[in-house]
Amino acid sequence: MRAGIIGASGYTGAELLRILDGHPEVEVTYVTAHTYAGKKVTELYPHLHRYAGMEFSPFDAGEAAAGAELHFIALPHGESMRVVPQLLQGGARIIDLSADYRLSDPGLYKRWYSLEHSPAGLLDEAGYGLPDINAGRIAGARLVAVPGCYPTAAILALAPVVESGLPGTETAIIDAKSGVSGAGRSLSLASHFAQADGSVKPYSVGSHRHTPEMEEVLSTLAGREIKVAFTPHLIPASRGILATCYMSVGEELAIADIEEMYGDFYTGSPFVVLLGSGSFPETKSVCGSNYCHIGWHLDTERGILTVASAIDNLVKGASGQAVQCMNLMQGWGEETGLEAMGVFP
Amino acid sequence: MRAGIIGASGYTGAELLRILDGHPEVEVTYVTAHTYAGKKVTELYPHLHRYAGMEFSPFDAGEAAAGAELHFIALPHGESMRVVPQLLQGGARIIDLSADYRLSDPGLYKRWYSLEHSPAGLLDEAGYGLPDINAGRIAGARLVAVPGCYPTAAILALAPVVESGLPGTETAIIDAKSGVSGAGRSLSLASHFAQADGSVKPYSVGSHRHTPEMEEVLSTLAGREIKVAFTPHLIPASRGILATCYMSVGEELAIADIEEMYGDFYTGSPFVVLLGSGSFPETKSVCGSNYCHIGWHLDTERGILTVASAIDNLVKGASGQAVQCMNLMQGWGEETGLEAMGVFP
Amino acid sequence: MRAGIIGASGYTGAELLRILDGHPEVEVTYVTAHTYAGKKVTELYPHLHRYAGMEFSPFDAGEAAAGAELHFIALPHGESMRVVPQLLQGGARIIDLSADYRLSDPGLYKRWYSLEHSPAGLLDEAGYGLPDINAGRIAGARLVAVPGCYPTAAILALAPVVESGLPGTETAIIDAKSGVSGAGRSLSLASHFAQADGSVKPYSVGSHRHTPEMEEVLSTLAGREIKVAFTPHLIPASRGILATCYMSVGEELAIADIEEMYGDFYTGSPFVVLLGSGSFPETKSVCGSNYCHIGWHLDTERGILTVASAIDNLVKGASGQAVQCMNLMQGWGEETGLEAMGVFP
Amino acid sequence: MRAGIIGASGYTGAELLRILDGHPEVEVTYVTAHTYAGKKVTELYPHLHRYAGMEFSPFDAGEAAAGAELHFIALPHGESMRVVPQLLQGGARIIDLSADYRLSDPGLYKRWYSLEHSPAGLLDEAGYGLPDINAGRIAGARLVAVPGCYPTAAILALAPVVESGLPGTETAIIDAKSGVSGAGRSLSLASHFAQADGSVKPYSVGSHRHTPEMEEVLSTLAGREIKVAFTPHLIPASRGILATCYMSVGEELAIADIEEMYGDFYTGSPFVVLLGSGSFPETKSVCGSNYCHIGWHLDTERGILTVASAIDNLVKGASGQAVQCMNLMQGWGEETGLEAMGVFP
C-alpha cells in the first residue's frame, strides 16, 4: 500500500518515516512540508538516510489523492481540519495525529482550542484511535483521530479502574512527566537545552488541552462523569512519558482485585505489558518502541491506588499508535512493523 | 568557630566543605571518613581545591572534642547514633544530617529503619532542623536533626495549608521528583548513568522512609493526624527536588485565601520565595543555592489545590539547611554564608 | 539457526537479545550469566519483555554444544579465552565480543592486558570482525573477534586515508568521545550519574587498551607502521561514540581526492554512510542502529585533515557488528536483522 | 562602585548579575535589554530573585553615563562597537564581552565577522582581558575586551608551551567540547533539547570565529606565528568547555620540563589550578566557578603532548573573567567576589 505523510517535517512525521521503513506492507510515496518544501528528508534528518533522495513536497490535494491510498496527517491542530475533508473526498483513508478530531463536542473543541470546528459533522465519524479500548471502531473507520500522548499514557493507566465502576474513582489525579520532544521540533525557550537540562517543572497546570480529551474518553468508558486534575511536567529527557495516577479507592479493594481488573482489561492488547503490583515502569524501557508498561501500588492504609504507565511519546503516544491503527484499518496483524522492543540503555 | 564534619567523604560532606569555605565565621578543622581515611579531600573532589592539603582522618571522639566546637554529622543512619552521645559528652554542639534524630518515637524509628534506637532519650532533646517552622527550638538546641530532602520540600509546600486546619487536607498526595545525587555517592544500578539517563521512574512507592517523617511533622503542625501518600521518582538530573503536592480542598477556598496563607506563614523566612498563583518553580533555578521556590494552582472546578516546591536536595535539602541551623544556634545572621543564588542555566 | 549468548547479562548481551529478536533466521536458545544465573532476563531488563520466561543459566560447555550452533561471547577479556576452546571443540562457530582475539601478537596482548594468552594458536585463526575491511576473512572463519567500540569508529574514519599511503599519515590523533554505556553495566564512580552528568573529561590518556588494536589494524591496512595518539573522553550520554581524527596531510591533497578515497573504499559497505566534505556526523543519528556516519574537512591552509565518524557503541561498536559478522559467516544477507535506522531524536 | 550591564537579558548578562550580587564593592544600578525592555529581571530569570523589582531598561547613552562608572557590555558583536564610543565619551570604563575588540587587525575582523570595524582606533586601545597573560595591560585600560570562551580555555592550555619556543609547536590541534549555553539563550535547532540531548557533534569545523583570536594571542605570546586547527563540538551539558590540545613536541621533552613550564607560567594566577601530569580535568569540577583546571600527558613514544583545560564557559569563559578584569582595573583583590568553588556534583 502507498502511504502519504502530510506535514512530515516534524518529529512525528520523522518517526512515521522511521517506523514505516520497516513495515512490510507499506511504501511511503508522498511526503509534504510547508516551510521545508523542496528540501531533502536527510537534510533535516540525517538518521533517515534510507530515504536519501526523497524530498518534501508542498501539499496539493490532487497529488495527495493520486499519490497514496492512506494518509497520515501530522499537521498542527487547526490545519488538519482544513485538509481532511479534501483528502476524504479524494477517497483516501486518514489517520490524523493532530487534536482536531479527538473531541466529539465542537463546543468543547472551541473552548479549549479557541477555534471553530468545521465541518463539525466529521467529529462524529472519526474513530478515537486508541486500539486498546476502541479496536472495533478503528477497524471500520475511514478517519481515525490518534490520541494525544498524555491521554494515551493516562487512559491506559486508568481505564481498567474507572471502567470497573469502583466508588471514589470519579476524580483522578494525573501527575505526568514528559520528555522534551513532546513539545515538537519548533523552537521555544522551554525546549532550549540549557533551560531544560538538569531541571524539572510543572507547566500548563490546570489548563493543558489534553484535559478534556482524557475526561471525555474516561467518562465514556466509565458510563459516568470522570474528572481529572492533570499536571504535566517537563523532564530532561528527549523521549518518554510517565503518567503517575492517583485515585481514592477506599479500603475495600484488595491487590488481587486490581491484578484481575488489569489482566482482564488488557487481554488481547499486544502492546500493554503489565508489570504487576509493586513493579513500576521506567520510560527508558519503552524508548523507541510501541509498548506501554504499567505497574501499581495499593496503599490500603490510606486508601489510595497509585498506577504508573510509561510510553514513548513519539511512538505509542503518536506515530507508532498511528501505525497500529493503520494495521487494524487494513486488516493486517496489529503488531506488523511495530515489534521492536525498547532501545535500552 | 572551628567546625568538624564527621563522615565528610559523601556528597553532603563535600557540600558542607563547599559552603563553609565561604562562611565568614567558621573554619573547618576536622574532617573524617572511614573508607577514605588518609586520602586527600581533593583526590575525591577536585572541585574543592581550596582545601588542597586537607586529609580525611579516621573518627576519634577525643580528637573530635579537641578539634572543633561544633560537628556536622554526615554518616549513614544507624552510625550517627553511635557517635552523637560521645560528641555531646565532649561538649560539642551537633548538627546531624542522618535520619537518626528526626522521628520522636523510637518505635516508629524501629519500624521504618529496622534498628533499635539508642539512647532513646536523645530523641526528645533533638530539635527538628527546619528553620522555617522550628527556628526557636533550633536556636536553643545542642543537637539538631536536619530533615530529609523530600520532607524539606514537601513540608515547605504543605505547611501553610495543613496548619490552617482546612477540611479535606487530612490526606495529601506528594509526587516528588529527585535528582540522582539524592541517593548519595555510593554505587548502585539505579544511579548508573546509563540506567538513569533519559528515564524517569517511581521507586520505593508506599515504602519510602521519609513518609513517617513527613506525617509526624505535618501532624504536629496541624494538631491532628495528617496522612501522606508519597511517591518519589528518580529523574535524570544531578541535583534538585520538585515536590508536586495535591490536596482536596473543596470549593469554598479562594485563590486570595491561599495567597494570604502562604504570605503570612513565610514572613520572616529568608529562604522561601513565593512565586504565587499560576507560577511554578523549576529545580534548576535553585541549583547550588539554599532557596526554596513555591508556586500553586487552585482548581476550583475539581476542588483540588496543587502546590509545587523546588529545592536543591544537597543544599536546602541537606548541607545548606544544616548551615542555616548552625547560624541560628550560634546567633549569627540566618543567611550568613548562604546568600548565593542558584547557578542557572 | 539456534544461537547462544555466553555472558548475556551485560549491556552487549542485552543488545544481542534485542537485535536477534528481530532477526528472521535466528532463535536465541541458550543464555548464560554467572552472577545472575537463575534470574529472569526481564528482571534485569524489563525492556526485553518479549523474552518473558527466559532465564540466565550458568555456563556449561556440554549444554552450550547441545543448545546452539553458534555462540556470541560477551564475557570480560580473560574469561573469554577460557571458554572459546571448549566451544570450538563442541563444533560451534564463535563470535567473540571480548578483547581476547583481537590482537595477533600474544606478547602485545600480555603487555596491554597483563595476562598470558592461551592457547596462543587460536590468535592466528581468529578473523578480525570488521566487515567493512575484512569481509572475506570473516565469511570463512569459525572464530571471529569483534573489534572494540573505539577501534571500530576510529578505523572506519581513518582506513581510506592510511590505505592510500599518503605521506604524513603515519601518525593520527584520535580524540574520541564515548557515552557511558561503553564502560558496561558494572558499577564505578566514573559511571555514577551524578559524576558523569553535565561533565566531560579525558580518561586513560596514553594508556587505553584499544590503542594497540587500532595501530595493528591500521598498520596492516597501510602496509607500514601507523601510530595513533588516542585520547578517549567520557560524555554525558548513554550511547554513542564520536571519533574526531586528525592527520597532517600536507598541502597537495584536494577535497576531491578525499571524496574519491572514501567513496571507493566504502563501495559495498552497506552500513557506512558518507556525509561528505563539511558535513559532520552526530552520535544521536545512529542511536540504536548499526550505521556509521562519516564526514570530513580539509584545512588546506594548515595542511590538516579532520575526519569524524559516529557509531552506536553497543550496536556497530559491539552487538550489531557481531550480528553483521554472523550474517557473513552464515551466508545470509549482510543487512539481515540490522535494517533499523537510528532512533532520533 | 556602580556598574551597568548593557545587554543584560542573555546568559552572560544573567551570570554577571549572579556574580555581582556577591561582590562587596559593586552595586548593579543600570541594566538594559532591547527585546525585554520593561520586563522584570525575575520574569526571565526566576533564580535571580534577589533582584526582585529590577527592570530592564532600553539603552540610553545619557542614562548610562549618569547611572554607572563602569559598564559591562554583553551585546552581540557588531552592536557593541556602536555603543562603546558613546560610553567612553561619557567617561565610563568598559568591559566588553563581545568579539568586537578582541582582534587587533580590522582587516581580520572584517574577514571573520563580515563587518567593517569602526572606529578602528579603539582596537589598539583595548586591552585583551585574559588576566593570566595580560594583567598589567588590563589594570591600566579603560576598555577591556573579554576573550571568547574557547580562546580562554585553549590559550590557558597552550600558553606555557608556545611561549617556551619549543620546536614543533607552531601548529596546535584544539579539539574543544562545549556545553550548549555557549551558544547563548537565543533559539536554534542546534540548542533544542531533543536535538542536543544524548548527542555529540563537531560544528563550524575550520570556520569558527574564535580561530583568529587564538592564533593572534598565541602568536603574540610566542613571538612567531602559531597556527591552530580548531574543532569545536557540542556536548549535552548546559555549561563547561573542555579543550583537549595536541602538539608535536618531539622526543627531547621530559615530563619534568612541562611541570616546570606550567608551574612557572601560572605562578600568581589565582584561578588556574594545575592538576599535573596524568591528571585530567572535568568540566563539572569548575561549574559555576571562575577556576580553570589543567592537566597533561606526554606521549614520549609518539612525541605528542596532550594538554586539557576545563572552564565554565559562562564564568571564566565570560562573566567571571569580566569581573576578574574589573577587579584588576579597580585595584581590588583579583579574587574579590569570585572565590566560589565549583558546584559539584
mmCIF file with all atom_site columns, C-alpha atoms in Angstrom, chain B residues 171-311:
data_model
loop_
_atom_site.group_PDB
_atom_site.id
_atom_site.type_symbol
_atom_site.label_atom_id
_atom_site.label_alt_id
_atom_site.label_comp_id
_atom_site.label_asym_id
_atom_site.label_entity_id
_atom_site.label_seq_id
_atom_site.pdbx_PDB_ins_code
_atom_site.Cartn_x
_atom_site.Cartn_y
_atom_site.Cartn_z
_atom_site.occupancy
_atom_site.B_iso_or_equiv
_atom_site.pdbx_formal_charge
_atom_site.auth_seq_id
_atom_site.auth_comp_id
_atom_site.auth_asym_id
_atom_site.auth_atom_id
_atom_site.pdbx_PDB_model_num
ATOM 1   C CA . THR B 1 171 ? -4.525  13.387 53.254 1.00 0.00 ? 171 THR B CA 1
ATOM 2   C CA . ALA B 1 172 ? -2.016  14.837 50.850 1.00 0.00 ? 172 ALA B CA 1
ATOM 3   C CA . ILE B 1 173 ? -0.649  13.243 47.721 1.00 0.00 ? 173 ILE B CA 1
ATOM 4   C CA . ILE B 1 174 ? 3.027   14.008 47.275 1.00 0.00 ? 174 ILE B CA 1
ATOM 5   C CA . ASP B 1 175 ? 4.506   13.242 43.885 1.00 0.00 ? 175 ASP B CA 1
ATOM 6   C CA . ALA B 1 176 ? 8.194   14.061 44.206 1.00 0.00 ? 176 ALA B CA 1
ATOM 7   C CA . LYS B 1 177 ? 10.928  14.081 41.579 1.00 0.00 ? 177 LYS B CA 1
ATOM 8   C CA . SER B 1 178 ? 14.537  13.900 42.674 1.00 0.00 ? 178 SER B CA 1
ATOM 9   C CA . GLY B 1 179 ? 17.913  14.198 41.012 1.00 0.00 ? 179 GLY B CA 1
ATOM 10  C CA . VAL B 1 180 ? 20.248  11.241 41.385 1.00 0.00 ? 180 VAL B CA 1
ATOM 11  C CA . SER B 1 181 ? 22.595  12.811 43.951 1.00 0.00 ? 181 SER B CA 1
ATOM 12  C CA . GLY B 1 182 ? 19.783  12.286 46.446 1.00 0.00 ? 182 GLY B CA 1
ATOM 13  C CA . ALA B 1 183 ? 20.839  8.641  46.594 1.00 0.00 ? 183 ALA B CA 1
ATOM 14  C CA . GLY B 1 184 ? 24.356  9.657  47.592 1.00 0.00 ? 184 GLY B CA 1
ATOM 15  C CA . ARG B 1 185 ? 27.738  8.835  46.204 1.00 0.00 ? 185 ARG B CA 1
ATOM 16  C CA . SER B 1 186 ? 27.585  5.108  46.821 1.00 0.00 ? 186 SER B CA 1
ATOM 17  C CA . LEU B 1 187 ? 27.226  2.894  43.788 1.00 0.00 ? 187 LEU B CA 1
ATOM 18  C CA . SER B 1 188 ? 24.016  1.214  42.703 1.00 0.00 ? 188 SER B CA 1
ATOM 19  C CA . LEU B 1 189 ? 22.437  0.203  39.447 1.00 0.00 ? 189 LEU B CA 1
ATOM 20  C CA . ALA B 1 190 ? 19.759  2.867  39.923 1.00 0.00 ? 190 ALA B CA 1
ATOM 21  C CA . SER B 1 191 ? 22.400  5.584  39.929 1.00 0.00 ? 191 SER B CA 1
ATOM 22  C CA . HIS B 1 192 ? 24.366  4.166  36.985 1.00 0.00 ? 192 HIS B CA 1
ATOM 23  C CA . PHE B 1 193 ? 24.394  6.839  34.304 1.00 0.00 ? 193 PHE B CA 1
ATOM 24  C CA . ALA B 1 194 ? 23.244  4.559  31.514 1.00 0.00 ? 194 ALA B CA 1
ATOM 25  C CA . GLN B 1 195 ? 20.289  3.383  33.587 1.00 0.00 ? 195 GLN B CA 1
ATOM 26  C CA . ALA B 1 196 ? 19.133  6.771  34.851 1.00 0.00 ? 196 ALA B CA 1
ATOM 27  C CA . ASP B 1 197 ? 19.862  8.944  31.818 1.00 0.00 ? 197 ASP B CA 1
ATOM 28  C CA . GLY B 1 198 ? 16.852  9.730  29.664 1.00 0.00 ? 198 GLY B CA 1
ATOM 29  C CA . SER B 1 199 ? 14.496  7.952  32.039 1.00 0.00 ? 199 SER B CA 1
ATOM 30  C CA . VAL B 1 200 ? 12.045  8.623  34.828 1.00 0.00 ? 200 VAL B CA 1
ATOM 31  C CA . LYS B 1 201 ? 10.572  6.088  37.219 1.00 0.00 ? 201 LYS B CA 1
ATOM 32  C CA . PRO B 1 202 ? 8.843   5.826  40.581 1.00 0.00 ? 202 PRO B CA 1
ATOM 33  C CA . TYR B 1 203 ? 10.653  3.932  43.308 1.00 0.00 ? 203 TYR B CA 1
ATOM 34  C CA . SER B 1 204 ? 10.013  2.843  46.898 1.00 0.00 ? 204 SER B CA 1
ATOM 35  C CA . VAL B 1 205 ? 6.331   3.535  46.307 1.00 0.00 ? 205 VAL B CA 1
ATOM 36  C CA . GLY B 1 206 ? 4.498   3.278  49.613 1.00 0.00 ? 206 GLY B CA 1
ATOM 37  C CA . SER B 1 207 ? 7.629   2.335  51.499 1.00 0.00 ? 207 SER B CA 1
ATOM 38  C CA . HIS B 1 208 ? 9.997   5.306  51.444 1.00 0.00 ? 208 HIS B CA 1
ATOM 39  C CA . ARG B 1 209 ? 11.467  6.117  54.869 1.00 0.00 ? 209 ARG B CA 1
ATOM 40  C CA . HIS B 1 210 ? 10.705  9.799  54.562 1.00 0.00 ? 210 HIS B CA 1
ATOM 41  C CA . THR B 1 211 ? 6.983   9.047  54.840 1.00 0.00 ? 211 THR B CA 1
ATOM 42  C CA . PRO B 1 212 ? 6.741   8.863  58.661 1.00 0.00 ? 212 PRO B CA 1
ATOM 43  C CA . GLU B 1 213 ? 8.882   11.977 58.996 1.00 0.00 ? 213 GLU B CA 1
ATOM 44  C CA . MET B 1 214 ? 6.524   13.990 56.800 1.00 0.00 ? 214 MET B CA 1
ATOM 45  C CA . GLU B 1 215 ? 3.485   12.649 58.616 1.00 0.00 ? 215 GLU B CA 1
ATOM 46  C CA . GLU B 1 216 ? 4.872   13.394 62.067 1.00 0.00 ? 216 GLU B CA 1
ATOM 47  C CA . VAL B 1 217 ? 5.962   16.934 61.281 1.00 0.00 ? 217 VAL B CA 1
ATOM 48  C CA . LEU B 1 218 ? 2.805   17.840 59.393 1.00 0.00 ? 218 LEU B CA 1
ATOM 49  C CA . SER B 1 219 ? 0.584   16.274 62.060 1.00 0.00 ? 219 SER B CA 1
ATOM 50  C CA . THR B 1 220 ? 2.328   18.232 64.797 1.00 0.00 ? 220 THR B CA 1
ATOM 51  C CA . LEU B 1 221 ? 1.913   21.399 62.808 1.00 0.00 ? 221 LEU B CA 1
ATOM 52  C CA . ALA B 1 222 ? -1.752  20.686 62.095 1.00 0.00 ? 222 ALA B CA 1
ATOM 53  C CA . GLY B 1 223 ? -2.631  19.498 65.567 1.00 0.00 ? 223 GLY B CA 1
ATOM 54  C CA . ARG B 1 224 ? -4.388  16.484 64.027 1.00 0.00 ? 224 ARG B CA 1
ATOM 55  C CA . GLU B 1 225 ? -3.373  13.454 62.058 1.00 0.00 ? 225 GLU B CA 1
ATOM 56  C CA . ILE B 1 226 ? -2.158  14.115 58.531 1.00 0.00 ? 226 ILE B CA 1
ATOM 57  C CA . LYS B 1 227 ? -1.546  11.256 56.131 1.00 0.00 ? 227 LYS B CA 1
ATOM 58  C CA . VAL B 1 228 ? 0.607   11.452 53.041 1.00 0.00 ? 228 VAL B CA 1
ATOM 59  C CA . ALA B 1 229 ? 0.685   9.176  50.019 1.00 0.00 ? 229 ALA B CA 1
ATOM 60  C CA . PHE B 1 230 ? 4.259   9.726  48.966 1.00 0.00 ? 230 PHE B CA 1
ATOM 61  C CA . THR B 1 231 ? 5.663   8.631  45.597 1.00 0.00 ? 231 THR B CA 1
ATOM 62  C CA . PRO B 1 232 ? 9.266   9.545  44.887 1.00 0.00 ? 232 PRO B CA 1
ATOM 63  C CA . HIS B 1 233 ? 10.605  9.454  41.341 1.00 0.00 ? 233 HIS B CA 1
ATOM 64  C CA . LEU B 1 234 ? 14.134  9.480  40.014 1.00 0.00 ? 234 LEU B CA 1
ATOM 65  C CA . ILE B 1 235 ? 14.756  11.951 37.193 1.00 0.00 ? 235 ILE B CA 1
ATOM 66  C CA . PRO B 1 236 ? 17.840  12.360 35.019 1.00 0.00 ? 236 PRO B CA 1
ATOM 67  C CA . ALA B 1 237 ? 19.357  15.326 36.811 1.00 0.00 ? 237 ALA B CA 1
ATOM 68  C CA . SER B 1 238 ? 22.208  15.538 39.294 1.00 0.00 ? 238 SER B CA 1
ATOM 69  C CA . ARG B 1 239 ? 20.501  17.833 41.760 1.00 0.00 ? 239 ARG B CA 1
ATOM 70  C CA . GLY B 1 240 ? 17.109  19.101 42.716 1.00 0.00 ? 240 GLY B CA 1
ATOM 71  C CA . ILE B 1 241 ? 13.812  18.000 44.176 1.00 0.00 ? 241 ILE B CA 1
ATOM 72  C CA . LEU B 1 242 ? 10.433  19.063 42.924 1.00 0.00 ? 242 LEU B CA 1
ATOM 73  C CA . ALA B 1 243 ? 7.555   18.111 45.193 1.00 0.00 ? 243 ALA B CA 1
ATOM 74  C CA . THR B 1 244 ? 4.172   18.395 43.479 1.00 0.00 ? 244 THR B CA 1
ATOM 75  C CA . CYS B 1 245 ? 1.532   18.123 46.198 1.00 0.00 ? 245 CYS B CA 1
ATOM 76  C CA . TYR B 1 246 ? -2.211  17.628 45.811 1.00 0.00 ? 246 TYR B CA 1
ATOM 77  C CA . MET B 1 247 ? -4.949  18.229 48.349 1.00 0.00 ? 247 MET B CA 1
ATOM 78  C CA . SER B 1 248 ? -8.735  18.070 48.113 1.00 0.00 ? 248 SER B CA 1
ATOM 79  C CA . VAL B 1 249 ? -9.736  21.460 49.421 1.00 0.00 ? 249 VAL B CA 1
ATOM 80  C CA . GLY B 1 250 ? -13.366 21.586 48.372 1.00 0.00 ? 250 GLY B CA 1
ATOM 81  C CA . GLU B 1 251 ? -14.931 24.507 46.605 1.00 0.00 ? 251 GLU B CA 1
ATOM 82  C CA . GLU B 1 252 ? -15.051 27.194 49.282 1.00 0.00 ? 252 GLU B CA 1
ATOM 83  C CA . LEU B 1 253 ? -11.407 28.145 49.111 1.00 0.00 ? 253 LEU B CA 1
ATOM 84  C CA . ALA B 1 254 ? -10.421 31.213 47.050 1.00 0.00 ? 254 ALA B CA 1
ATOM 85  C CA . ILE B 1 255 ? -7.076  31.988 45.496 1.00 0.00 ? 255 ILE B CA 1
ATOM 86  C CA . ALA B 1 256 ? -6.719  35.045 47.692 1.00 0.00 ? 256 ALA B CA 1
ATOM 87  C CA . ASP B 1 257 ? -7.005  32.807 50.773 1.00 0.00 ? 257 ASP B CA 1
ATOM 88  C CA . ILE B 1 258 ? -4.062  30.760 49.646 1.00 0.00 ? 258 ILE B CA 1
ATOM 89  C CA . GLU B 1 259 ? -2.015  33.809 48.793 1.00 0.00 ? 259 GLU B CA 1
ATOM 90  C CA . GLU B 1 260 ? -2.605  35.076 52.328 1.00 0.00 ? 260 GLU B CA 1
ATOM 91  C CA . MET B 1 261 ? -1.927  31.708 53.949 1.00 0.00 ? 261 MET B CA 1
ATOM 92  C CA . TYR B 1 262 ? 1.468   31.340 52.313 1.00 0.00 ? 262 TYR B CA 1
ATOM 93  C CA . GLY B 1 263 ? 2.384   35.005 52.645 1.00 0.00 ? 263 GLY B CA 1
ATOM 94  C CA . ASP B 1 264 ? 1.663   35.010 56.364 1.00 0.00 ? 264 ASP B CA 1
ATOM 95  C CA . PHE B 1 265 ? 3.295   31.683 57.043 1.00 0.00 ? 265 PHE B CA 1
ATOM 96  C CA . TYR B 1 266 ? 6.569   32.546 55.352 1.00 0.00 ? 266 TYR B CA 1
ATOM 97  C CA . THR B 1 267 ? 7.001   36.094 56.588 1.00 0.00 ? 267 THR B CA 1
ATOM 98  C CA . GLY B 1 268 ? 10.456  36.079 58.038 1.00 0.00 ? 268 GLY B CA 1
ATOM 99  C CA . SER B 1 269 ? 11.634  33.031 56.137 1.00 0.00 ? 269 SER B CA 1
ATOM 100 C CA . PRO B 1 270 ? 14.517  34.419 54.106 1.00 0.00 ? 270 PRO B CA 1
ATOM 101 C CA . PHE B 1 271 ? 14.984  31.307 52.006 1.00 0.00 ? 271 PHE B CA 1
ATOM 102 C CA . VAL B 1 272 ? 11.398  30.723 50.901 1.00 0.00 ? 272 VAL B CA 1
ATOM 103 C CA . VAL B 1 273 ? 10.489  32.512 47.670 1.00 0.00 ? 273 VAL B CA 1
ATOM 104 C CA . LEU B 1 274 ? 6.784   32.531 46.854 1.00 0.00 ? 274 LEU B CA 1
ATOM 105 C CA . LEU B 1 275 ? 6.140   32.598 43.124 1.00 0.00 ? 275 LEU B CA 1
ATOM 106 C CA . GLY B 1 276 ? 2.408   32.938 43.682 1.00 0.00 ? 276 GLY B CA 1
ATOM 107 C CA . SER B 1 277 ? -0.610  31.512 41.905 1.00 0.00 ? 277 SER B CA 1
ATOM 108 C CA . GLY B 1 278 ? -0.049  30.073 38.451 1.00 0.00 ? 278 GLY B CA 1
ATOM 109 C CA . SER B 1 279 ? 3.730   30.403 38.630 1.00 0.00 ? 279 SER B CA 1
ATOM 110 C CA . PHE B 1 280 ? 5.549   27.152 39.110 1.00 0.00 ? 280 PHE B CA 1
ATOM 111 C CA . PRO B 1 281 ? 9.100   26.521 40.244 1.00 0.00 ? 281 PRO B CA 1
ATOM 112 C CA . GLU B 1 282 ? 11.798  24.652 38.373 1.00 0.00 ? 282 GLU B CA 1
ATOM 113 C CA . THR B 1 283 ? 14.592  22.876 40.175 1.00 0.00 ? 283 THR B CA 1
ATOM 114 C CA . LYS B 1 284 ? 17.370  24.452 38.138 1.00 0.00 ? 284 LYS B CA 1
ATOM 115 C CA . SER B 1 285 ? 16.541  27.903 39.480 1.00 0.00 ? 285 SER B CA 1
ATOM 116 C CA . VAL B 1 286 ? 17.672  26.837 42.952 1.00 0.00 ? 286 VAL B CA 1
ATOM 117 C CA . CYS B 1 287 ? 20.649  24.697 41.886 1.00 0.00 ? 287 CYS B CA 1
ATOM 118 C CA . GLY B 1 288 ? 23.545  25.213 44.283 1.00 0.00 ? 288 GLY B CA 1
ATOM 119 C CA . SER B 1 289 ? 21.502  27.558 46.482 1.00 0.00 ? 289 SER B CA 1
ATOM 120 C CA . ASN B 1 290 ? 19.645  27.332 49.787 1.00 0.00 ? 290 ASN B CA 1
ATOM 121 C CA . TYR B 1 291 ? 16.406  28.746 48.416 1.00 0.00 ? 291 TYR B CA 1
ATOM 122 C CA . CYS B 1 292 ? 13.039  27.051 48.105 1.00 0.00 ? 292 CYS B CA 1
ATOM 123 C CA . HIS B 1 293 ? 10.674  28.268 45.392 1.00 0.00 ? 293 HIS B CA 1
ATOM 124 C CA . ILE B 1 294 ? 6.949   27.628 45.807 1.00 0.00 ? 294 ILE B CA 1
ATOM 125 C CA . GLY B 1 295 ? 4.016   28.084 43.422 1.00 0.00 ? 295 GLY B CA 1
ATOM 126 C CA . TRP B 1 296 ? 0.412   26.834 43.316 1.00 0.00 ? 296 TRP B CA 1
ATOM 127 C CA . HIS B 1 297 ? -2.777  26.428 41.343 1.00 0.00 ? 297 HIS B CA 1
ATOM 128 C CA . LEU B 1 298 ? -6.294  26.132 42.687 1.00 0.00 ? 298 LEU B CA 1
ATOM 129 C CA . ASP B 1 299 ? -8.631  24.086 40.501 1.00 0.00 ? 299 ASP B CA 1
ATOM 130 C CA . THR B 1 300 ? -11.969 25.380 41.712 1.00 0.00 ? 300 THR B CA 1
ATOM 131 C CA . GLU B 1 301 ? -13.916 23.151 39.323 1.00 0.00 ? 301 GLU B CA 1
ATOM 132 C CA . ARG B 1 302 ? -12.437 19.953 40.746 1.00 0.00 ? 302 ARG B CA 1
ATOM 133 C CA . GLY B 1 303 ? -11.735 21.253 44.248 1.00 0.00 ? 303 GLY B CA 1
ATOM 134 C CA . ILE B 1 304 ? -8.055  20.397 44.129 1.00 0.00 ? 304 ILE B CA 1
ATOM 135 C CA . LEU B 1 305 ? -5.127  22.512 45.237 1.00 0.00 ? 305 LEU B CA 1
ATOM 136 C CA . THR B 1 306 ? -1.793  21.799 43.583 1.00 0.00 ? 306 THR B CA 1
ATOM 137 C CA . VAL B 1 307 ? 1.324   23.191 45.278 1.00 0.00 ? 307 VAL B CA 1
ATOM 138 C CA . ALA B 1 308 ? 4.831   22.629 43.963 1.00 0.00 ? 308 ALA B CA 1
ATOM 139 C CA . SER B 1 309 ? 8.091   23.394 45.714 1.00 0.00 ? 309 SER B CA 1
ATOM 140 C CA . ALA B 1 310 ? 11.633  23.180 44.379 1.00 0.00 ? 310 ALA B CA 1
ATOM 141 C CA . ILE B 1 311 ? 14.851  22.870 46.365 1.00 0.00 ? 311 ILE B CA 1
#
